[in-house]
C-alpha positions as a Python dict, from the first residue, in 0.01 Angstrom:
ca = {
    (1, 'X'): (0, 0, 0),
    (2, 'X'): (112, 365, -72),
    (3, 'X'): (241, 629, 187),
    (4, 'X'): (-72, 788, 186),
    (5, 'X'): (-279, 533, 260),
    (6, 'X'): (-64, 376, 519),
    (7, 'X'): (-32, 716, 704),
    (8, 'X'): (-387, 741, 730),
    (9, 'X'): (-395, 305, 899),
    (10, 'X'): (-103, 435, 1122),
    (11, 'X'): (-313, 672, 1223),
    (12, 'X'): (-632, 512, 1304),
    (13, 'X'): (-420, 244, 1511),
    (14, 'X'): (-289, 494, 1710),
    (15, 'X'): (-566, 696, 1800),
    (16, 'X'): (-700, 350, 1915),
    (17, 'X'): (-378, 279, 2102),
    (18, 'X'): (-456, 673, 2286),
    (19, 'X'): (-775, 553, 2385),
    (20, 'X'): (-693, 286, 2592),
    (21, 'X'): (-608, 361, 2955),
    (22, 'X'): (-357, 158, 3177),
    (23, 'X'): (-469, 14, 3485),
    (24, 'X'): (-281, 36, 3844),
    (25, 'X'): (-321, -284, 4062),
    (26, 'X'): (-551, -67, 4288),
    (27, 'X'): (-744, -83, 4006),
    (28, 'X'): (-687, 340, 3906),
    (29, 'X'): (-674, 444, 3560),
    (30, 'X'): (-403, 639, 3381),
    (31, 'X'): (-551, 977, 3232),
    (32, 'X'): (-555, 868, 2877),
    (33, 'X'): (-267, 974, 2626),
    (34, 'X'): (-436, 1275, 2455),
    (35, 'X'): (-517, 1110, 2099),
    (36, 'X'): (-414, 1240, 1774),
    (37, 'X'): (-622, 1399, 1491),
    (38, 'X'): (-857, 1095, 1337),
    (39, 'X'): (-738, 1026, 976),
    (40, 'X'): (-1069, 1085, 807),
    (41, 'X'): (-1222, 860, 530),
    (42, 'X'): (-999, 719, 246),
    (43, 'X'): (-1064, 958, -87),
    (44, 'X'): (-1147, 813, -327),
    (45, 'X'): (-1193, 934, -694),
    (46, 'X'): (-1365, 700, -973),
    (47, 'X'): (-1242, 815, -1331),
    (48, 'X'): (-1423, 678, -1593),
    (49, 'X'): (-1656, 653, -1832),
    (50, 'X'): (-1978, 567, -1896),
    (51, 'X'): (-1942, 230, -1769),
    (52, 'X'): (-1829, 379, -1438),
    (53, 'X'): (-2127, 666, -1458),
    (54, 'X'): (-2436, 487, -1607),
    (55, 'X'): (-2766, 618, -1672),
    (56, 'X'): (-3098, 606, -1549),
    (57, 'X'): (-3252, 267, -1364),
    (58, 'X'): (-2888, 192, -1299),
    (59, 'X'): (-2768, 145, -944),
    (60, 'X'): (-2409, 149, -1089),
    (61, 'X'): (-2088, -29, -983),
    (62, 'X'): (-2015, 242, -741),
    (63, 'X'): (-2304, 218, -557),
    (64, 'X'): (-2220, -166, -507),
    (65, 'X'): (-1851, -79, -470),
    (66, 'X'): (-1977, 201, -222),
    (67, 'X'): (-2217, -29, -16),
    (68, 'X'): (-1935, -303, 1),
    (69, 'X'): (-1686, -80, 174),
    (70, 'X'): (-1900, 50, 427),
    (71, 'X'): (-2039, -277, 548),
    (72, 'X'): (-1672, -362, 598),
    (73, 'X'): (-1615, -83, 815),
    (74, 'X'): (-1426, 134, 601),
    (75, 'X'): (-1469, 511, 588),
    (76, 'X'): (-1443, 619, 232),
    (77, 'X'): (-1554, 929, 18),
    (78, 'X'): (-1589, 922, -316),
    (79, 'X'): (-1487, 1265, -481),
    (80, 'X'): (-1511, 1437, -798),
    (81, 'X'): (-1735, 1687, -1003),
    (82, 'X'): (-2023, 1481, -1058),
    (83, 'X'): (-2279, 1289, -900),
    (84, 'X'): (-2542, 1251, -1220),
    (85, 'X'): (-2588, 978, -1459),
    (86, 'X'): (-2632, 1003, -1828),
    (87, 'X'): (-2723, 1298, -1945),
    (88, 'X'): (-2758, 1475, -1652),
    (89, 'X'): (-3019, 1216, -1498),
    (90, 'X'): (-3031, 1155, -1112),
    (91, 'X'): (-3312, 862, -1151),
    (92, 'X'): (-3074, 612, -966),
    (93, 'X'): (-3204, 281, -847),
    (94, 'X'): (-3097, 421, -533),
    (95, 'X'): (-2986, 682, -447),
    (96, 'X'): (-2827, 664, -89),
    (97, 'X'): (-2527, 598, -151),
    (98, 'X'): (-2197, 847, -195),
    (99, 'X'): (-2262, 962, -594),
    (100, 'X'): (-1942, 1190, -652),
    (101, 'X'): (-1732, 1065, -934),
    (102, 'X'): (-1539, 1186, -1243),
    (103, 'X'): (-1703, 1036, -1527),
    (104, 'X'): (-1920, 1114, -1841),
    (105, 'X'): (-2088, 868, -2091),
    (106, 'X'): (-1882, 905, -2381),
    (107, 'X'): (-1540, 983, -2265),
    (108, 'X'): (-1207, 882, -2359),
    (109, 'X'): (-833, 944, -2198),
    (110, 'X'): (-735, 1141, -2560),
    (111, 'X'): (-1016, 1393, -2439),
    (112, 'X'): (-1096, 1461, -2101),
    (113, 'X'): (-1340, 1668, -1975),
    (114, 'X'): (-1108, 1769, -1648),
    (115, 'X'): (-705, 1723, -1729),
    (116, 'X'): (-582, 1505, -1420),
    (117, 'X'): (-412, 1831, -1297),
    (118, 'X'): (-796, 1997, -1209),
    (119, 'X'): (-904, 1653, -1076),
    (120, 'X'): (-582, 1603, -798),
    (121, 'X'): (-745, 1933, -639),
    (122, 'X'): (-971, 1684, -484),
    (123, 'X'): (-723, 1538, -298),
    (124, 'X'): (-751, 1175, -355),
    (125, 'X'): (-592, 914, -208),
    (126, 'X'): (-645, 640, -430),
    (127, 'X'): (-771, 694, -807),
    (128, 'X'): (-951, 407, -995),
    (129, 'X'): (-901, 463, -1372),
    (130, 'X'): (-1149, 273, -1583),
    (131, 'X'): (-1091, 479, -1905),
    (132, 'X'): (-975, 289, -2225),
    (133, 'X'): (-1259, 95, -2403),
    (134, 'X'): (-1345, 483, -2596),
    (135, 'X'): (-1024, 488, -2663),
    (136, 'X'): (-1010, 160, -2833),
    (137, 'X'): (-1238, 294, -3124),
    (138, 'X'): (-1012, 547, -3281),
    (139, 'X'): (-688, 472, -3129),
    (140, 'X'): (-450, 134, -3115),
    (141, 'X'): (-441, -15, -2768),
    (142, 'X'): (-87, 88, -2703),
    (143, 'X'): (-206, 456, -2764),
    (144, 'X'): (-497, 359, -2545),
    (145, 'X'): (-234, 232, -2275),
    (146, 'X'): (38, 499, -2331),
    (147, 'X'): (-241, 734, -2185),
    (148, 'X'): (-342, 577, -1920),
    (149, 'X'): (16, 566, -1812),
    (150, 'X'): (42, 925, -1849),
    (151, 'X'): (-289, 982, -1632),
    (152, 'X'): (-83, 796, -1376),
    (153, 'X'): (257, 1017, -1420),
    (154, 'X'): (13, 1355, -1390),
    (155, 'X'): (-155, 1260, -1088),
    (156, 'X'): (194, 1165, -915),
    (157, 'X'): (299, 1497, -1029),
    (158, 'X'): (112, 1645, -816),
    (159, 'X'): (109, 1405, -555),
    (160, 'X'): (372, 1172, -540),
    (161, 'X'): (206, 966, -239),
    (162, 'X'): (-131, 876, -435),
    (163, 'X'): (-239, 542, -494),
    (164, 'X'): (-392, 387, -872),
    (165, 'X'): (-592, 100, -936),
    (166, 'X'): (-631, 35, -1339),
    (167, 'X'): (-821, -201, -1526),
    (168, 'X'): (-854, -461, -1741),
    (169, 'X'): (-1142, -368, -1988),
    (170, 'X'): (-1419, -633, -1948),
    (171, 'X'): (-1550, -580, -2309),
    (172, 'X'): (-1319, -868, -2414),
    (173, 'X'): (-1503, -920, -2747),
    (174, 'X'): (-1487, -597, -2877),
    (175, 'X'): (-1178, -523, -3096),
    (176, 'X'): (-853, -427, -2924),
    (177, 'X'): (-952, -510, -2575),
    (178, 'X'): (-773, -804, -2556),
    (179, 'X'): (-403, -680, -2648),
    (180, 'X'): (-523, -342, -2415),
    (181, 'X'): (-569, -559, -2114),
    (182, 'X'): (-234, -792, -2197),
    (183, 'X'): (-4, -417, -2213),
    (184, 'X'): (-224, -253, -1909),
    (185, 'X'): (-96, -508, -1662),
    (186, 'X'): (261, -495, -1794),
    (187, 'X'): (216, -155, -1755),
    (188, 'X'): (96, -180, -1401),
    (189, 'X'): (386, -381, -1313),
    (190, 'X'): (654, -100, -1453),
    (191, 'X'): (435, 175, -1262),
    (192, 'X'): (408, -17, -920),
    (193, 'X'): (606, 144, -635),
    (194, 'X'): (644, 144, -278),
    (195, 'X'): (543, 497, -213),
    (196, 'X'): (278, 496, -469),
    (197, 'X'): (101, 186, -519),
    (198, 'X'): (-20, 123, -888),
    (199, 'X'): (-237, -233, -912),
    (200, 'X'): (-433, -370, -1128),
    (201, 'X'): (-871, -459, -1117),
    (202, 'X'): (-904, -822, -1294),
    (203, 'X'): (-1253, -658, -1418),
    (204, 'X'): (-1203, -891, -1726),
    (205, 'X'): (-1205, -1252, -1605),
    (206, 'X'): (-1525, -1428, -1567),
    (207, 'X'): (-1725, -1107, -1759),
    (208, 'X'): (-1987, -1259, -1995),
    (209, 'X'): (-2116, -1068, -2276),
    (210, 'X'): (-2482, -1198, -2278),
    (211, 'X'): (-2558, -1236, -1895),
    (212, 'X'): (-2325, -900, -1770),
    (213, 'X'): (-2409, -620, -1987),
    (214, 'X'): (-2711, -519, -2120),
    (215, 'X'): (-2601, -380, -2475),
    (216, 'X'): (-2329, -572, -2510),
    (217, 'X'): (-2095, -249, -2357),
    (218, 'X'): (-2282, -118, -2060),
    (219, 'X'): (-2341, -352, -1759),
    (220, 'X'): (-2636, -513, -1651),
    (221, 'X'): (-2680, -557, -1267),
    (222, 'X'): (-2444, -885, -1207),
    (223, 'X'): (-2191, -685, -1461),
    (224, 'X'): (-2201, -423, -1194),
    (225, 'X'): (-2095, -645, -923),
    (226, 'X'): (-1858, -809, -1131),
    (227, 'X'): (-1677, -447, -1159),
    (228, 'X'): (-1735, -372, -775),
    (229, 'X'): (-1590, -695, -693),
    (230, 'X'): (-1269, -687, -920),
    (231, 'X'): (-1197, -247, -775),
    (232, 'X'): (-1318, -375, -448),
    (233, 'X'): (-1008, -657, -431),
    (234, 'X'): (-749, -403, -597),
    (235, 'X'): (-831, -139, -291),
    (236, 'X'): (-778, -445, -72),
    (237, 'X'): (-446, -475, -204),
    (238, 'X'): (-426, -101, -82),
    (239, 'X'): (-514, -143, 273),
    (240, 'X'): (-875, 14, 171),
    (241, 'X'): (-1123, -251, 271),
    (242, 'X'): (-1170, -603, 211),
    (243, 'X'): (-1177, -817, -53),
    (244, 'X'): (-1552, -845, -190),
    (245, 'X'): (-1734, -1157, -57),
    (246, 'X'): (-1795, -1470, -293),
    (247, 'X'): (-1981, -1623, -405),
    (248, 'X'): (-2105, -1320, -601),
    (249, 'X'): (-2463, -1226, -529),
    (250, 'X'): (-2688, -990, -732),
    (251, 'X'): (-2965, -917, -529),
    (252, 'X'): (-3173, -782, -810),
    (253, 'X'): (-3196, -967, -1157),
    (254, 'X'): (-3312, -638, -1335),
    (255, 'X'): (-3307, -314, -1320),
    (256, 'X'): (-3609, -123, -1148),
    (257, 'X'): (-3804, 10, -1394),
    (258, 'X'): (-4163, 30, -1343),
    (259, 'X'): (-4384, 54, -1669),
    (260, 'X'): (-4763, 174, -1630),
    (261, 'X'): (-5019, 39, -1817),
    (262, 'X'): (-5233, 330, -2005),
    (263, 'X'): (-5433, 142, -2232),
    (264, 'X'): (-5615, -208, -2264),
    (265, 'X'): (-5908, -305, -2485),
    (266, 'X'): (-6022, -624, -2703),
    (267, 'X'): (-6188, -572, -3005),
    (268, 'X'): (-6475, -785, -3161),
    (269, 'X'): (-6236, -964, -3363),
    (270, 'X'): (-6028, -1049, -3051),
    (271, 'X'): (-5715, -859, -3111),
    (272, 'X'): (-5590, -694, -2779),
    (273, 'X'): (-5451, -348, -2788),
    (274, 'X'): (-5213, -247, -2489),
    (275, 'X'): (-5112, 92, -2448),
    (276, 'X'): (-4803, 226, -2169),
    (277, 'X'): (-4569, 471, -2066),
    (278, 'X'): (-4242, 331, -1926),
    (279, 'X'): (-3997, 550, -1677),
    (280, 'X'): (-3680, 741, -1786),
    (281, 'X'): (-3434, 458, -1859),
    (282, 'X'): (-3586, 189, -2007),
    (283, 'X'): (-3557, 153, -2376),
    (284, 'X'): (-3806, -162, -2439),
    (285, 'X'): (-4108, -313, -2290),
    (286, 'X'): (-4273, -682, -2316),
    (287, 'X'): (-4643, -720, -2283),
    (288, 'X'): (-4682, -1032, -2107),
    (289, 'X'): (-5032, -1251, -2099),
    (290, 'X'): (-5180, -1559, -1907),
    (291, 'X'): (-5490, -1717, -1925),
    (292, 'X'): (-5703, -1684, -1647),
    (293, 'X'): (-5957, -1958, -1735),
    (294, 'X'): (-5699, -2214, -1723),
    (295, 'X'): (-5497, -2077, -1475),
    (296, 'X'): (-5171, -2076, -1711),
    (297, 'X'): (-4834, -1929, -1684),
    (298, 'X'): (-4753, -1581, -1785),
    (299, 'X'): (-4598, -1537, -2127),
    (300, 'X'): (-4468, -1283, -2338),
    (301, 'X'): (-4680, -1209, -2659),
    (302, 'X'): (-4544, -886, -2798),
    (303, 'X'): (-4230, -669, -2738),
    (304, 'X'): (-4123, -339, -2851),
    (305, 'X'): (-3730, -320, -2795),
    (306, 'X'): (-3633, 32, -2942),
    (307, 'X'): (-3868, 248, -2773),
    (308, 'X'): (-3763, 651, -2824),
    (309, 'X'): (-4033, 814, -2620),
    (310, 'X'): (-4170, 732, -2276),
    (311, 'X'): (-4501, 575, -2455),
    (312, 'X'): (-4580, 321, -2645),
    (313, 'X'): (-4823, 24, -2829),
    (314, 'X'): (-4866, -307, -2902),
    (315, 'X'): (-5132, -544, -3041),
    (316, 'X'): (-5187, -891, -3013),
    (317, 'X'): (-5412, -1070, -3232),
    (318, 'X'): (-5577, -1392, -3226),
    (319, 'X'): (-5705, -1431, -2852),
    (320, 'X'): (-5969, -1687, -2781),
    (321, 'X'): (-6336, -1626, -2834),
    (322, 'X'): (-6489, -1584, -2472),
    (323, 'X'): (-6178, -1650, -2295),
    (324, 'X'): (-6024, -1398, -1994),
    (325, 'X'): (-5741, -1326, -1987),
    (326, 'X'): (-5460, -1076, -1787),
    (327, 'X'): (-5210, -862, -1848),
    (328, 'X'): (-4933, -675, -1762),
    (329, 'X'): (-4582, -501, -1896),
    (330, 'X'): (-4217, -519, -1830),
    (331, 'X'): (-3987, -234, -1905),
    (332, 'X'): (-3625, -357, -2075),
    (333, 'X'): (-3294, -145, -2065),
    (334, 'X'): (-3165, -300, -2353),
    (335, 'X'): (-3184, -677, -2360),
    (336, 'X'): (-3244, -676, -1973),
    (337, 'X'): (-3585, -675, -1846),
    (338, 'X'): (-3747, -494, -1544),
    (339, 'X'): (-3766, -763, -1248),
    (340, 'X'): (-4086, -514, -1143),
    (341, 'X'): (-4378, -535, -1402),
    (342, 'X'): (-4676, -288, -1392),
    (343, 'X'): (-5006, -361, -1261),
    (344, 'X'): (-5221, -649, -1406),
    (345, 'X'): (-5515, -561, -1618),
    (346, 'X'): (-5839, -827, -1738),
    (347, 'X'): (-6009, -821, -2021),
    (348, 'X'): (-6234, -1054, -2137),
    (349, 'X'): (-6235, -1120, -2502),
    (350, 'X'): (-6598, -1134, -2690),
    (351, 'X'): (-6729, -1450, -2790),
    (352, 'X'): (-6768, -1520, -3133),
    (353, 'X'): (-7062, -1401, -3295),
    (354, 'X'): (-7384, -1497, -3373),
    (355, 'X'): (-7489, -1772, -3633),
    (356, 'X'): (-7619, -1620, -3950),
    (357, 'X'): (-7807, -1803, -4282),
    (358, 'X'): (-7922, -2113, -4076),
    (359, 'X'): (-8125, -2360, -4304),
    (360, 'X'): (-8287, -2658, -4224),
    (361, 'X'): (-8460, -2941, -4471),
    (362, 'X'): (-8649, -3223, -4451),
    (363, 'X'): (-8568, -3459, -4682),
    (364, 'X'): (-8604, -3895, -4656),
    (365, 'X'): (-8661, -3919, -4303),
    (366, 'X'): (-8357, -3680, -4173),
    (367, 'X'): (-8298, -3302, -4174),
    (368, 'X'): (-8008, -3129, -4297),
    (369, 'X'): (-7890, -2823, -4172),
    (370, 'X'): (-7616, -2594, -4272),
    (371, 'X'): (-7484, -2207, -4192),
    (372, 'X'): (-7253, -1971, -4209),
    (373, 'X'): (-6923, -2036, -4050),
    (374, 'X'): (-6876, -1782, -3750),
    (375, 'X'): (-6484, -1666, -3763),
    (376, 'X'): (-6340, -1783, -3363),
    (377, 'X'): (-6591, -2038, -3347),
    (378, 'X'): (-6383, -2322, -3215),
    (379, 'X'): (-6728, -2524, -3283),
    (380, 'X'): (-7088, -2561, -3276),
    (381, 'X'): (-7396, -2719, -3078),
    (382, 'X'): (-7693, -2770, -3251),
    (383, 'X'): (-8048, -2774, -3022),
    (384, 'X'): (-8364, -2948, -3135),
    (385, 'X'): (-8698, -2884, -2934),
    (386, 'X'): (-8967, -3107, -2921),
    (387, 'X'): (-9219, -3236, -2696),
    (388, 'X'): (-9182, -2949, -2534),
    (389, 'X'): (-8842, -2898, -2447),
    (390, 'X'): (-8499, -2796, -2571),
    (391, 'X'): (-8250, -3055, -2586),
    (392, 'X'): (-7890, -3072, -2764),
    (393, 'X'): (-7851, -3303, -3028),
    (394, 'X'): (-7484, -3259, -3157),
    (395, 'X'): (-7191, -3100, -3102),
    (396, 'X'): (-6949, -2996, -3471),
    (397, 'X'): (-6657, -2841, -3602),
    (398, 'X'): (-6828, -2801, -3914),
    (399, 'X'): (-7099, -2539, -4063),
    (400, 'X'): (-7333, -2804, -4194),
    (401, 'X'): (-7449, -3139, -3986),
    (402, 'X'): (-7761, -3375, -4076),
    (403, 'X'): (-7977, -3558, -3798),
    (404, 'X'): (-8241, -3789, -3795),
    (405, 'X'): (-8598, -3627, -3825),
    (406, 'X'): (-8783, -3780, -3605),
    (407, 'X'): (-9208, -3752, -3578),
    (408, 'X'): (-9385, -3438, -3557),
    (409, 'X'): (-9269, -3089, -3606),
    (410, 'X'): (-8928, -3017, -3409),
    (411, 'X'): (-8735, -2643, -3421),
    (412, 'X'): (-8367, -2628, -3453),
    (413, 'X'): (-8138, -2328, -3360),
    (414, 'X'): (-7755, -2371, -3328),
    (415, 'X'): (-7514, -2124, -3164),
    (416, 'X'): (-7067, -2086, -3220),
    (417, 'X'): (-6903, -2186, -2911),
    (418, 'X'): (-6543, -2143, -2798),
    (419, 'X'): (-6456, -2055, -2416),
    (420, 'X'): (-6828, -1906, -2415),
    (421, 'X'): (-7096, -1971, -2622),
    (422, 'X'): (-7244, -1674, -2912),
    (423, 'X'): (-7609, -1584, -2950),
    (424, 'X'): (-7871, -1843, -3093),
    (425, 'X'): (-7911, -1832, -3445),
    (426, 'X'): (-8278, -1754, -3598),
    (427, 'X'): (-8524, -2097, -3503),
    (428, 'X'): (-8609, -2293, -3791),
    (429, 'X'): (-8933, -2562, -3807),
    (430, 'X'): (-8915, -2871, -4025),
    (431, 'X'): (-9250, -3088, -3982),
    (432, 'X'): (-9125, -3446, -3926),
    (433, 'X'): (-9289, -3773, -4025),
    (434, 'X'): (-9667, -3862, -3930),
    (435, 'X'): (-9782, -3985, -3639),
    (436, 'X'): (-10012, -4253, -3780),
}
């Protein structure tokens, strides 16, 4: 660990050691040694770029990195000119946590938005450098390295005691990371001194494209942890808290983003039309159904994953005649969904429609009847009366069915069925055979 950061341990051990008071064998106490001034919290300053400052829904790695060091005791503050996310957003997952940091969405070590210089006037004691992966798109990664070396060189400039922790990109699968990553920790190695520490965050190993980020650049919740962990060991190294516990644990799959339904309707035709507004942040939303009737699972039907305004729409055709049905939506930041969903909605779809152009003939002792077909009819009963009563006589798939015609006069009507049953068709009398 570096001078600085060793003065300040020295110094909490001895105002500790101050504290105490000796004890006579008459069981007196020594006035206490008058303690020295407390240390204060490491100072810490996060230099990065949009990975390290995220945007909205985010909790960000340094709110996990943040969390982490205080539940192991250690007094930190973060420094720097910021405290937003993207774009000037403050719509944090949470909030309560220390917010100050140095970086923008965007920015690369060939253009800084504060030269190192400005930044040392906030007196850090240790500075984590995640810059590079910007870098990688215009320049080669020895460029890319070359400047994070310098970033080291001008902080020690003007402050020869301060610590550096530097990174291995995680983006392994992007162009250039991989030879940035093998020349960063050479370059660690050459910077590495006794009086200012230089060490290197493992941020790469164990990073997975398709579970960690949620755009293939920016992380998702467990790539967040993954980055908290990997700085959170480095400032071990340091003497700055401990090593971050594994197994690694995301407590939240997603990130909070909390859609609201606006809009939910079935027409006659039994196409659903959903309507919402999601929160700043969230640039997707599924619409996600389950059938009541049956009790069955919820599943996604529709999805709209490039949303550019804080509304939008989605239809669903083809839901069952008379069934119910409910509904609800799930924001996505990229291909990362919401683990929070809006509130459920029911709707109740119609059932299909009444039987139209229903014929029925007597002919050789049987009666044929026929219809219309009735679109989201899953089937058909048909109903004969006589003697009195109603009674079914058959249940089809098909618009047409002959029965039997019996004695006497009997009335027919048939109805479309599906989860619930349409409206009777018109009645129709055929006289049967005689009685005598």
């Amino acid at each position: 660990m570096g001078r600085r950061v060793v003065g300040r341990i020295i110094l909490a051990a001895a105002a500790v050691l101050a504290t105490a008071t000796s004890v006579h064998a008459s069981g007196d106490a020594e006035p206490a040694v008058p303690a020295p001034e407390p240390a204060g919290p490491v100072r810490i300053l996060l230099h990065g770029d949009s990975v390290t400052q995220g945007s909205a829904g985010d909790w960000t790695w340094r709110y996990r990195l943040w969390k982490h060091l205080t539940a192991s005791g250690e007094q930190v503050d973060f420094v720097g000119p910021r405290d937003d996310l993207r774009d000037g957003s403050r719509a944090y997952a949470d909030a309560t946590f220390d917010r100050d940091h140095a970086a923008r969405w965007g920015m690369a070590g060939g253009a800084l938005d504060h030269s190192v210089t400005e930044l040392m006037a906030y007196v850090p004691d240790v500075v984590v450098d995640g810059l590079g992966i910007n870098d990688l798109r215009t320049a080669t990664p020895e460029t890319a390295v070359a400047r994070a070396v310098e970033r080291v060189e001008q902080a020690r400039a003007v402050d020869p005691d301060v610590d550096v922790v530097l990174w291995r990109l995680p983006q392994t699968w992007r162009p250039g990371v991989a030879a940035y990553d093998e020349l960063v920790a050479q370059a660690v190695a050459a910077l590495d001194t006794p009086r200012s520490r230089v060490v290197l965050a493992d941020v790469a190993t164990g990073f997975d494209r398709a579970v960690d980020t949620y755009d293939t650049l920016h992380p998702s919740p467990s790539g967040e942890v993954k980055i908290a962990a990997a700085v959170a060991d480095a400032l071990s190294s340091l003497g700055v808290g401990t090593p971050y516990p594994r197994p690694l644990v995301t407590p939240v799959a997603g990130p909070t983003l909390l859609p609201r339904l606006t809009a939910a309707r079935v027409d006659a035709v039994g196409t659903l039309r959903v309507g919402w507004t999601v929160p700043e942040g969230a640039t997707g939303a599924w619409v996600e159904l389950r059938d009541v009737v049956r009790d069955g699972p919820w599943r996604r039907v529709a999805a709209a994953t490039t949303l550019t305004t804080a509304s939008g729409s989605a239809t669903v055709p083809g839901l069952v005649a008379g069934r119910r049905y409910e509904l609800r939506v799930r924001a996505l930041k990229g291909t990362v969904a919401s683990g929070l969903t809006s509130g459920t909605a029911a709707v109740a779809v119609p059932p299909p429609g009444r039987v139209v152009a229903f014929r029925a003939v007597g002919r050789s002792g049987s009666v044929r009847l026929a219809w219309t077909p009735v679109a989201r009819a899953r089937g058909y009963e048909v109903w004969r009366k006589a003697d009195g009563s109603w009674r079914r006589v058959a249940r089809t798939q098909d618009a047409r069915l002959t029965v039997r015609q019996g004695r006497g006069t009997a009335r027919f009507r048939v109805r479309a069925t599906s989860d619930a049953p349409g409206a009777w068709s018109a009645t129709r009398s055929v006289r049967g055979l005689s009685r005598d």
